[in-house]
PDB file of C-alpha atoms in Angstrom:
ATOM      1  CA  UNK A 225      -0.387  43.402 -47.424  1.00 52.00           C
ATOM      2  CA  UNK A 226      -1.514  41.653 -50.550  1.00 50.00           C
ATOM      3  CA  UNK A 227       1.737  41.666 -53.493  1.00 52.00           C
ATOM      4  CA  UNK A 228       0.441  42.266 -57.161  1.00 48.00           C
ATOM      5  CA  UNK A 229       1.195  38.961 -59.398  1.00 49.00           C
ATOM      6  CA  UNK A 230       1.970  39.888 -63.292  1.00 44.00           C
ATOM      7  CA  UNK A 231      -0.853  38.728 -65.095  1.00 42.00           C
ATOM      8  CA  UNK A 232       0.475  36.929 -68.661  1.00 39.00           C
ATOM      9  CA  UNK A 233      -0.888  39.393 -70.381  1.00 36.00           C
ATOM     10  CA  UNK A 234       0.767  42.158 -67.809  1.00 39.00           C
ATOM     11  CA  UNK A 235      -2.839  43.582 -66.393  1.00 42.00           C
ATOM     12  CA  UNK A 236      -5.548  42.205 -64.138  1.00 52.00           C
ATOM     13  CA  UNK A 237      -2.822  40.195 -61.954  1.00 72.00           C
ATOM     14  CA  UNK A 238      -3.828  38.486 -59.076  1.00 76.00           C
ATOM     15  CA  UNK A 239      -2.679  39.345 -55.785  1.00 84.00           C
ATOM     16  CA  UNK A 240      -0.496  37.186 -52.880  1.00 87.00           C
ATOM     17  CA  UNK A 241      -0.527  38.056 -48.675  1.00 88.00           C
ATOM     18  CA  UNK A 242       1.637  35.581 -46.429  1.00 91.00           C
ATOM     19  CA  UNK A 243       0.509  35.422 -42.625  1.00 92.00           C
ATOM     20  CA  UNK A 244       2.887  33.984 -40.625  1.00 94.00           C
ATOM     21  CA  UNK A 245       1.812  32.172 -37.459  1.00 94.00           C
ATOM     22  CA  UNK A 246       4.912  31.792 -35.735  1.00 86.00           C
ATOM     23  CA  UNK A 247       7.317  34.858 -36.205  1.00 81.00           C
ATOM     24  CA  UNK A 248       9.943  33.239 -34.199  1.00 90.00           C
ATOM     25  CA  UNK A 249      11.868  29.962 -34.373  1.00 96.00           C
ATOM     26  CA  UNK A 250      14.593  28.021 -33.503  1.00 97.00           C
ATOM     27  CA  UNK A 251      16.839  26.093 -36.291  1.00 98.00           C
ATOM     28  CA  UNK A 252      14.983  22.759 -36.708  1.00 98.00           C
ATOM     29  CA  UNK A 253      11.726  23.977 -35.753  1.00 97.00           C
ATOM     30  CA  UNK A 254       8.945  25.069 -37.583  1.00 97.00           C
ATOM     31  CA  UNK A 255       7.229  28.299 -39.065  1.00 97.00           C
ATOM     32  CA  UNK A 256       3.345  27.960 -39.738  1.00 97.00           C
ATOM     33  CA  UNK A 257       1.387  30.255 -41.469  1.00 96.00           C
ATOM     34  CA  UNK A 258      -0.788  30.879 -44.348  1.00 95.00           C
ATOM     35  CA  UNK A 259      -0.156  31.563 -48.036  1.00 93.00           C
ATOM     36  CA  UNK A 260      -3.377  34.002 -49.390  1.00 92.00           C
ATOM     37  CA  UNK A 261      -3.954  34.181 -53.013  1.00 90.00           C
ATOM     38  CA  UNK A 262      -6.640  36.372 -54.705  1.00 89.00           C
ATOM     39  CA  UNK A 263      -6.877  36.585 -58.109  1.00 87.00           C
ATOM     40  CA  UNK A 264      -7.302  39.930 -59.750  1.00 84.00           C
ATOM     41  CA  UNK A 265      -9.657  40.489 -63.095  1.00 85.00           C
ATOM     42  CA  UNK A 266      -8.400  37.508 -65.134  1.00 85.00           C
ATOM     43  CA  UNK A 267      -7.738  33.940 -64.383  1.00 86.00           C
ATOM     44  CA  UNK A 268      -4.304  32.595 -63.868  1.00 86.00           C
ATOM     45  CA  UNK A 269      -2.412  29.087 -64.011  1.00 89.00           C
ATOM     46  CA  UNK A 270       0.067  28.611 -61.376  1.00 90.00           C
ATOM     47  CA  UNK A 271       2.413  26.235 -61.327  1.00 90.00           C
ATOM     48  CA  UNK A 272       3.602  26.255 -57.758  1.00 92.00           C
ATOM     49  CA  UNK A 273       2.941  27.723 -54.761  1.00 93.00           C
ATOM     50  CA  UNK A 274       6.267  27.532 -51.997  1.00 95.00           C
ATOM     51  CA  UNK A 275       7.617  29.306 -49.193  1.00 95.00           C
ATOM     52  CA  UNK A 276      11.709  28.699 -48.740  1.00 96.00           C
ATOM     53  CA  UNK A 277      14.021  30.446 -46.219  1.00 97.00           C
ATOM     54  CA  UNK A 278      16.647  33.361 -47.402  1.00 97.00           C
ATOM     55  CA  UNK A 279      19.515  34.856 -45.751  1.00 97.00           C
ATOM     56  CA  UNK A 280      21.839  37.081 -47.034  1.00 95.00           C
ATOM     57  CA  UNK A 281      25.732  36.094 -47.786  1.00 95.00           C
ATOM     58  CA  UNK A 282      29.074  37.566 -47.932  1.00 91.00           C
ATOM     59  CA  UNK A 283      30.052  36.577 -51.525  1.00 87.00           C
ATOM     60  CA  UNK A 284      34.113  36.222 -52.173  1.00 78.00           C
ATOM     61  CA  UNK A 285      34.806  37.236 -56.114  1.00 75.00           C
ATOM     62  CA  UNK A 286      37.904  37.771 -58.113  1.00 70.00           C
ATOM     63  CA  UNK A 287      38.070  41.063 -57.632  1.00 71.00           C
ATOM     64  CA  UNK A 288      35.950  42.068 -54.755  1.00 73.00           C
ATOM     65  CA  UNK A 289      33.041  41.289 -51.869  1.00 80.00           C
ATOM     66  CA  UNK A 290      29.504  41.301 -52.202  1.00 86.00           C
ATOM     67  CA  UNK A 291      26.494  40.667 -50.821  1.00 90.00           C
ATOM     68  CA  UNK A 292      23.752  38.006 -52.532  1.00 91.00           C
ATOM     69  CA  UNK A 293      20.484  36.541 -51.258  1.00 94.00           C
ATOM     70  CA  UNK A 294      20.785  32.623 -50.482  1.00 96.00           C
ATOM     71  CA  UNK A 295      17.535  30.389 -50.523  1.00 96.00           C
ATOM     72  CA  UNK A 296      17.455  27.533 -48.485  1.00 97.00           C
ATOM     73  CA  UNK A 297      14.578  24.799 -46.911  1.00 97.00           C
ATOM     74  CA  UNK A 298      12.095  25.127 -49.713  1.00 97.00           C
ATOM     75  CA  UNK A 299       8.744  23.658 -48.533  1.00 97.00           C
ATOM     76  CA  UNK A 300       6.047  23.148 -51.632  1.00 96.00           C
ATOM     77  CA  UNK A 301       3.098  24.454 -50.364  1.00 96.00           C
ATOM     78  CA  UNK A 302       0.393  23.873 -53.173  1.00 95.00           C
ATOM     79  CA  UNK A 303      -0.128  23.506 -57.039  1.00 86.00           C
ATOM     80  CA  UNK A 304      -0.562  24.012 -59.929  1.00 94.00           C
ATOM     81  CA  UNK A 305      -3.795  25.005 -59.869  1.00 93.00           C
ATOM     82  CA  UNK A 306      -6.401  27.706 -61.768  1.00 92.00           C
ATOM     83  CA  UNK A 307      -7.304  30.784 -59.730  1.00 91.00           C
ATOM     84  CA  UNK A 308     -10.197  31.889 -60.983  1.00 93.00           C
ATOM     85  CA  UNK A 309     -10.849  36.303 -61.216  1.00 92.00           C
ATOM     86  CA  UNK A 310     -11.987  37.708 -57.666  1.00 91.00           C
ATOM     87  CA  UNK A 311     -11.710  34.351 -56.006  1.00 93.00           C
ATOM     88  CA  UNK A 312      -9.670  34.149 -52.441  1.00 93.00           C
ATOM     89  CA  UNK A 313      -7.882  30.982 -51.886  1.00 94.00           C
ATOM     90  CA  UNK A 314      -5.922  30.361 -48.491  1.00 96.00           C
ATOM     91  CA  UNK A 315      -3.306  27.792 -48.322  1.00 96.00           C
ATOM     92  CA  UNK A 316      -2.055  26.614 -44.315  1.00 97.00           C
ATOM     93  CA  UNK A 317       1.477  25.148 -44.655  1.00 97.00           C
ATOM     94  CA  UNK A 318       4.264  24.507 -42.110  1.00 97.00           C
ATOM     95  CA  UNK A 319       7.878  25.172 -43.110  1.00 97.00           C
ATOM     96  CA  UNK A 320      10.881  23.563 -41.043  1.00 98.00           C
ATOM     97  CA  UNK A 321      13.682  25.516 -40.528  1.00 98.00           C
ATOM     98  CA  UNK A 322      17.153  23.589 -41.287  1.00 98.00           C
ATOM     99  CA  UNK A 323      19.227  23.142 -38.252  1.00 98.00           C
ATOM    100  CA  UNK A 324      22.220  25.128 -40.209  1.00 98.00           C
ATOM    101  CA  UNK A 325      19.377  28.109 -40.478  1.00 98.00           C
ATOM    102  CA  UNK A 326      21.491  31.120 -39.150  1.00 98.00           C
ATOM    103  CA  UNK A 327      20.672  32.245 -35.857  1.00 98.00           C
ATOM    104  CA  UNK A 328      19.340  36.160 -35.094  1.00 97.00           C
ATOM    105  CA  UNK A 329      18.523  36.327 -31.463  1.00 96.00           C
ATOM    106  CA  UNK A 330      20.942  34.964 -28.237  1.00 95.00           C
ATOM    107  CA  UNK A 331      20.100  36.412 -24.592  1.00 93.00           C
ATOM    108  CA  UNK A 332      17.395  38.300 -25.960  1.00 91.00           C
ATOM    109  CA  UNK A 333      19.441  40.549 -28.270  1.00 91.00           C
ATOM    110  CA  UNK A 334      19.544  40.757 -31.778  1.00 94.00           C
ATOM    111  CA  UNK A 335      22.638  39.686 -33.547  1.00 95.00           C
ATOM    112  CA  UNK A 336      23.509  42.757 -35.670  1.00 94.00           C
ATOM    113  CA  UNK A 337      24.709  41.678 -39.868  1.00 94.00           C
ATOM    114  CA  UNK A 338      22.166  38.443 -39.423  1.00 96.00           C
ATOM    115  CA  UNK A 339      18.915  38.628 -41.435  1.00 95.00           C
ATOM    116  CA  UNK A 340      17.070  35.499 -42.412  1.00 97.00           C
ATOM    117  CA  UNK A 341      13.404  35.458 -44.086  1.00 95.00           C
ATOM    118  CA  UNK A 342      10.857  33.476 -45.496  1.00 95.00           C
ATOM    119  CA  UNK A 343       9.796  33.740 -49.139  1.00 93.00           C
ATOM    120  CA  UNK A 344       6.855  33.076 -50.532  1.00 92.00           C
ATOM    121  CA  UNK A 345       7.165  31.859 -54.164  1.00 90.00           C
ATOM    122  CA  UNK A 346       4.021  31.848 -56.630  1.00 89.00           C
ATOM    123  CA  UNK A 347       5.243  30.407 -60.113  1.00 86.00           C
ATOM    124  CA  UNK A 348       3.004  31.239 -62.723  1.00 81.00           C
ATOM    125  CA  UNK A 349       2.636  30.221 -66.381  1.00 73.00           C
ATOM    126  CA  UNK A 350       3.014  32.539 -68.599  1.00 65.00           C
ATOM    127  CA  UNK A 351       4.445  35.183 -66.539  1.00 62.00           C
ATOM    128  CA  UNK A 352       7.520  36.527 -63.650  1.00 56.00           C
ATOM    129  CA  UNK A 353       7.379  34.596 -60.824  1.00 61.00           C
ATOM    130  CA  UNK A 354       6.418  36.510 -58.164  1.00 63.00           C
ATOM    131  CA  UNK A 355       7.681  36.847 -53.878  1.00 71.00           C
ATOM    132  CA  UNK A 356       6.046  38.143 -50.685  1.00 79.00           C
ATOM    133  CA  UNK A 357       9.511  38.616 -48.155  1.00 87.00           C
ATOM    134  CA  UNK A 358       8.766  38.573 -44.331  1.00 91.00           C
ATOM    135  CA  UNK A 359      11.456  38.719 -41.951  1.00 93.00           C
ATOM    136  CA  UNK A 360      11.561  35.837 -39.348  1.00 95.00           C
ATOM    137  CA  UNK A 361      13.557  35.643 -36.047  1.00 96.00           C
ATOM    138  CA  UNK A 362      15.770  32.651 -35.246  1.00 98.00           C
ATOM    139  CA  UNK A 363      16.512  32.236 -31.598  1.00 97.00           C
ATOM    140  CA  UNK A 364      19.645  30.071 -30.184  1.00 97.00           C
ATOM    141  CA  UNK A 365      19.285  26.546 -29.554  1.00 98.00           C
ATOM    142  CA  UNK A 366      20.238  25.622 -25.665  1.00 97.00           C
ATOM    143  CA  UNK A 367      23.704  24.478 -26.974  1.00 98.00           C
ATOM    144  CA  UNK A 368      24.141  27.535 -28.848  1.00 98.00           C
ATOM    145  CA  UNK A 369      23.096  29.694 -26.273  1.00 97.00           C
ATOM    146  CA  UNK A 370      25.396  27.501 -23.352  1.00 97.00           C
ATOM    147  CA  UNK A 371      28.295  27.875 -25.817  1.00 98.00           C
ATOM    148  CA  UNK A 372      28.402  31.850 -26.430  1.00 98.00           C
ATOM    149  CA  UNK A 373      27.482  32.459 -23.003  1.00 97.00           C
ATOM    150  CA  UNK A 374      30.458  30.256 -21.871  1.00 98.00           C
ATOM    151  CA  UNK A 375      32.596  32.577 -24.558  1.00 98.00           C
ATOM    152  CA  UNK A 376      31.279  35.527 -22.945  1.00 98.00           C
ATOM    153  CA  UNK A 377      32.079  34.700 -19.479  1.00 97.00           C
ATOM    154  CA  UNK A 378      35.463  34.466 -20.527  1.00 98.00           C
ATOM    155  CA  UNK A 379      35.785  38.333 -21.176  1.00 97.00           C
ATOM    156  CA  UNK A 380      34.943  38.213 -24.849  1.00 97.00           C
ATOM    157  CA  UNK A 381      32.416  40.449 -25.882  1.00 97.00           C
ATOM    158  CA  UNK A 382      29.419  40.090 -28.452  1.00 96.00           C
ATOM    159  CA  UNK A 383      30.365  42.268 -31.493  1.00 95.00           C
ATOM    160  CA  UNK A 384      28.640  40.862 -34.581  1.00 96.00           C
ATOM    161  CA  UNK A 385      27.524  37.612 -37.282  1.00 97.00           C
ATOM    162  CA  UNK A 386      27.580  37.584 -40.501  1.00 96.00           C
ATOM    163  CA  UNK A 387      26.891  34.729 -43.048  1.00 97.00           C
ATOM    164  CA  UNK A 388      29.500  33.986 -45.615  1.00 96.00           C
ATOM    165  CA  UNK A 389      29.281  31.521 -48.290  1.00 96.00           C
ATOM    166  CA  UNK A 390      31.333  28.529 -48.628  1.00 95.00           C
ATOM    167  CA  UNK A 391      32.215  25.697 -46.402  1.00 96.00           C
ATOM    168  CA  UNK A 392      33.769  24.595 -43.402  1.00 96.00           C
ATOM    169  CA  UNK A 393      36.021  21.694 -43.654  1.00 93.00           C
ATOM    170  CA  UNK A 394      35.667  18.914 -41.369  1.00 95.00           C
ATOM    171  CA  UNK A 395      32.340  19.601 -40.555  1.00 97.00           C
ATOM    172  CA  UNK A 396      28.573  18.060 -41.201  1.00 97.00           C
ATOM    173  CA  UNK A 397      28.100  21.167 -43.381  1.00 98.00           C
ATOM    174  CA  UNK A 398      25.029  20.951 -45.480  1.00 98.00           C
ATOM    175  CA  UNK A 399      23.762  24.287 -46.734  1.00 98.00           C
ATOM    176  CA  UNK A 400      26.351  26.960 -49.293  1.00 97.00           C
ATOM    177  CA  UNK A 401      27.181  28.790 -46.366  1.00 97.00           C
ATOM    178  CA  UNK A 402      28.115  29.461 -42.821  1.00 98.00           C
ATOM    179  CA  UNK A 403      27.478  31.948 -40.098  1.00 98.00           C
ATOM    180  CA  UNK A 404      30.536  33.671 -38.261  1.00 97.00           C
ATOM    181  CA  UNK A 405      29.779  35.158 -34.475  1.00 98.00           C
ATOM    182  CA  UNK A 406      32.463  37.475 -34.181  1.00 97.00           C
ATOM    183  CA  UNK A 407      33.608  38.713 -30.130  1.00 97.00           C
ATOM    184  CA  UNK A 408      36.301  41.798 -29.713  1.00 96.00           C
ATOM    185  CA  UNK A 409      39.097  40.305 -27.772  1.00 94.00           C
ATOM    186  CA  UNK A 410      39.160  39.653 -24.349  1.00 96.00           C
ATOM    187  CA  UNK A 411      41.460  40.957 -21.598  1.00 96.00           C
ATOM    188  CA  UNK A 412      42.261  37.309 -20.269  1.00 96.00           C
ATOM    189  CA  UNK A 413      44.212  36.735 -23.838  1.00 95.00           C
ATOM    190  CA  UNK A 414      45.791  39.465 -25.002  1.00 93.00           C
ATOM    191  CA  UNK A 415      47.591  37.913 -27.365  1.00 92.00           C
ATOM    192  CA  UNK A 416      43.838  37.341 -29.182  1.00 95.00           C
ATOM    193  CA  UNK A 417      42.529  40.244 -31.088  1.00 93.00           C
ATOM    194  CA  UNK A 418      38.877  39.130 -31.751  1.00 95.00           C
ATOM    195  CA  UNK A 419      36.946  35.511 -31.641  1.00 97.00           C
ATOM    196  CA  UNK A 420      34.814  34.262 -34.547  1.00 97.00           C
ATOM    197  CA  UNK A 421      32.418  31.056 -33.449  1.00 98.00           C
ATOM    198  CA  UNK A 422      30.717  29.218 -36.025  1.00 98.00           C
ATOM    199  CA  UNK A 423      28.304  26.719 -35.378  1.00 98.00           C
ATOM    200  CA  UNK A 424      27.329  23.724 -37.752  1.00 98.00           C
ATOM    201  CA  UNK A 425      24.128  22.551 -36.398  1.00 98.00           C
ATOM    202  CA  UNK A 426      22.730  18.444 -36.707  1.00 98.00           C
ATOM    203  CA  UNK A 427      19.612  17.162 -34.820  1.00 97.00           C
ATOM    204  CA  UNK A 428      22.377  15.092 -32.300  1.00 97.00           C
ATOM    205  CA  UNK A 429      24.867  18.058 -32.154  1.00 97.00           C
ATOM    206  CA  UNK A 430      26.996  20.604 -33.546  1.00 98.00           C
ATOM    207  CA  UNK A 431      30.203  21.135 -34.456  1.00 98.00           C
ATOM    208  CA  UNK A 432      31.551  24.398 -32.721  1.00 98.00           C
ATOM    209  CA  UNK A 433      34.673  26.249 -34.975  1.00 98.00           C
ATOM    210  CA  UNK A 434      36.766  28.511 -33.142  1.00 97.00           C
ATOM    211  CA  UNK A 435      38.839  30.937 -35.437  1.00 96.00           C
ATOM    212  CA  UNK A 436      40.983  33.545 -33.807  1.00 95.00           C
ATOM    213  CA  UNK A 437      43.249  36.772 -34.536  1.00 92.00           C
ATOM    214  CA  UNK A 438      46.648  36.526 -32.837  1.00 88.00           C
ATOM    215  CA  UNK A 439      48.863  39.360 -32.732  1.00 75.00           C
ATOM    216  CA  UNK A 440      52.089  38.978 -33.508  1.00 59.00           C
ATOM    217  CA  UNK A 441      55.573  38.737 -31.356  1.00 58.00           C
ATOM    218  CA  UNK A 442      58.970  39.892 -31.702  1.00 54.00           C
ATOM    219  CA  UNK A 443      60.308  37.763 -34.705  1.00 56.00           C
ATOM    220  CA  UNK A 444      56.157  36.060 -35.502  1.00 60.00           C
ATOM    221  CA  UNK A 445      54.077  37.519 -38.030  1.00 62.00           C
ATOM    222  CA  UNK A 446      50.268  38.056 -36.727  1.00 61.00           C
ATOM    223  CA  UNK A 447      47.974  35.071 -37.738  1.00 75.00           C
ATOM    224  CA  UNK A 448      44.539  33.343 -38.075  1.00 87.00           C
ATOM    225  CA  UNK A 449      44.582  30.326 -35.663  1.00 92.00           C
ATOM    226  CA  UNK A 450      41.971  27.636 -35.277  1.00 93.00           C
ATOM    227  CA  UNK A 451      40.012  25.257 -33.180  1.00 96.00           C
ATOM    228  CA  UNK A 452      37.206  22.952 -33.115  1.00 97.00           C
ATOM    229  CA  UNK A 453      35.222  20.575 -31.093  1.00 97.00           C
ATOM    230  CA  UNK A 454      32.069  18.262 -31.423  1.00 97.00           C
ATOM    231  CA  UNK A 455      29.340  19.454 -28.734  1.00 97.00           C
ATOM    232  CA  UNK A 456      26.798  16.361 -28.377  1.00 96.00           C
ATOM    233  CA  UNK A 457      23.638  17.613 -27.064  1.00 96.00           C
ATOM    234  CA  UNK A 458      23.387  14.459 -24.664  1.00 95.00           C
ATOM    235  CA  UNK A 459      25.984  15.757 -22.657  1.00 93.00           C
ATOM    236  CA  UNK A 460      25.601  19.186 -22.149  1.00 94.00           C
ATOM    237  CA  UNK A 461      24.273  20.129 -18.910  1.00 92.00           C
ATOM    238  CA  UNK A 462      27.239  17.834 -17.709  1.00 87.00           C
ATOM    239  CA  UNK A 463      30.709  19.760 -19.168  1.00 94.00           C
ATOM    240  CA  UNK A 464      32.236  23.002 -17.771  1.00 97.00           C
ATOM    241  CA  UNK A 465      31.789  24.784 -21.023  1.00 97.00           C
ATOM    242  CA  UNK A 466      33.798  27.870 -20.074  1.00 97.00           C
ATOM    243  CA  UNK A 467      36.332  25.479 -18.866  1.00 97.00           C
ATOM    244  CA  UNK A 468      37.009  23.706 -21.956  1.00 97.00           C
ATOM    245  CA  UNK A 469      37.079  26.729 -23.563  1.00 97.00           C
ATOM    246  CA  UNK A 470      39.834  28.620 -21.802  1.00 97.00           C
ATOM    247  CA  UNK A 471      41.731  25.419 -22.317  1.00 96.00           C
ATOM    248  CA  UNK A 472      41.606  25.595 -26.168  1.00 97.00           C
ATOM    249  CA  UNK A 473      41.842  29.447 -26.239  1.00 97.00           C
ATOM    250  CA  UNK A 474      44.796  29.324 -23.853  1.00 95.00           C
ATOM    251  CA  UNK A 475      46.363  27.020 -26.409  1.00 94.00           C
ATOM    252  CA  UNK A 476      45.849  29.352 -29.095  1.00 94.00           C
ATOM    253  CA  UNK A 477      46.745  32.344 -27.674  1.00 90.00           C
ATOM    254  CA  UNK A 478      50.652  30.474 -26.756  1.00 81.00           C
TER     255      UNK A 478
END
């Protein structure tokens, strides 16, 4: 559905559709589509026309949470140019998802309190900016998917992800912010109340972040523990996953 653009002199704006090729994608691949300007009953100058990716962030403030729209991967798609009234001008461009790009599908479910888009941005001269939102999906990547699925055979089970802004330390972190897949606790270590796996995606391999809720004991107050290990996409058809797991959760759970 075409979006109204604010004409300078606020009437007679021309109008912006985005038709995406590829609804689906994996982090580091790429969306294609097409950006579809027509212009309404005057001309317009327009700086830029981009598409960038958006997901939305936990925000930590002084006083409280909130929620705010991150944009990420900008691709330039075409511009400036004139767009003359009535005319229709279609723009093909092919945006590459960052390999940090939150994931919103594993196993063929979605990952409830995940939502990533792409934005279409039309910068215009003399007037608001305007966006066209659609929402994409973002699939696992084969390590990903090995990595929860190794978590799940392990009793935990899929609760959650949300994306929080901020960094993880000791990571190749690129982007503002970070996606936490969170697992109620399983029955094999009780001493764990939930799981939270982040991945930090590169083109060789990720870094995999293991943060965990551990009860208390007798004379221990109840804690957040941590873990973390390099997965190198070379090698892994060739590691018992769950294994190594249950080694480092075992640890944190003594």
């Amino acid at each position: 559905m075409f979006k109204k653009l604010l004409a300078a002199a606020g009437v007679g704006g021309a109008e912006v559709e985005t038709e995406l090729f590829t609804p689906g994608v994996q982090p580091g691949g790429v969306v294609e589509g097409v950006v579809r300007l027509r212009g309404g009953k005057v001309g317009q100058d327009i700086a830029q026309v981009a598409v960038e990716f958006v997901t939305r962030a936990e925000q930590e403030y002084e006083d409280h949470e909130g929620l705010r729209d991150i944009a990420f991967g900008r691709t330039g798609v075409h511009g400036p140019l004139h767009l003359p009234p009535g005319a229709v001008l279609d723009f093909r461009f092919a945006a590459r998802a960052p390999m940090e790009t939150p994931i919103t599908f594993y196993n063929g479910r979605h990952l409830p309190g995940t939502v990533v888009s792409l934005r279409t941005i039309v910068e215009i001269h003399g007037a608001v900016d305007a966006a066209d939102t659609d929402p994409i999906g973002v699939g696992a990547l084969p390590a990903q998917h090995v990595l929860l699925a190794a978590v799940e055979r392990l009793g935990f089970h899929l609760r959650s992800a949300d994306v929080e802004s901020g960094r993880v330390h000791n990571t190749p972190q690129t982007l503002p912010f970070y996606q936490e897949i969170e697992f109620a606790g399983s029955p094999h270590y009780p001493r764990l109340n939930q799981l939270e796996v982040t991945f930090v995606a590169t083109e060789t391999g990720m870094s995999v972040v293991l943060e965990a809720d551990k009860r208390g004991g007798w004379i221990s107050e109840g804690r957040d523990v941590f873990d973390a290990l390099w997965v190198d996409y070379q090698r892994l058809e060739g590691v018992d996953w769950a294994g190594e797991l249950h080694h480092r959760l075992a640890r944190l759970a003594g």
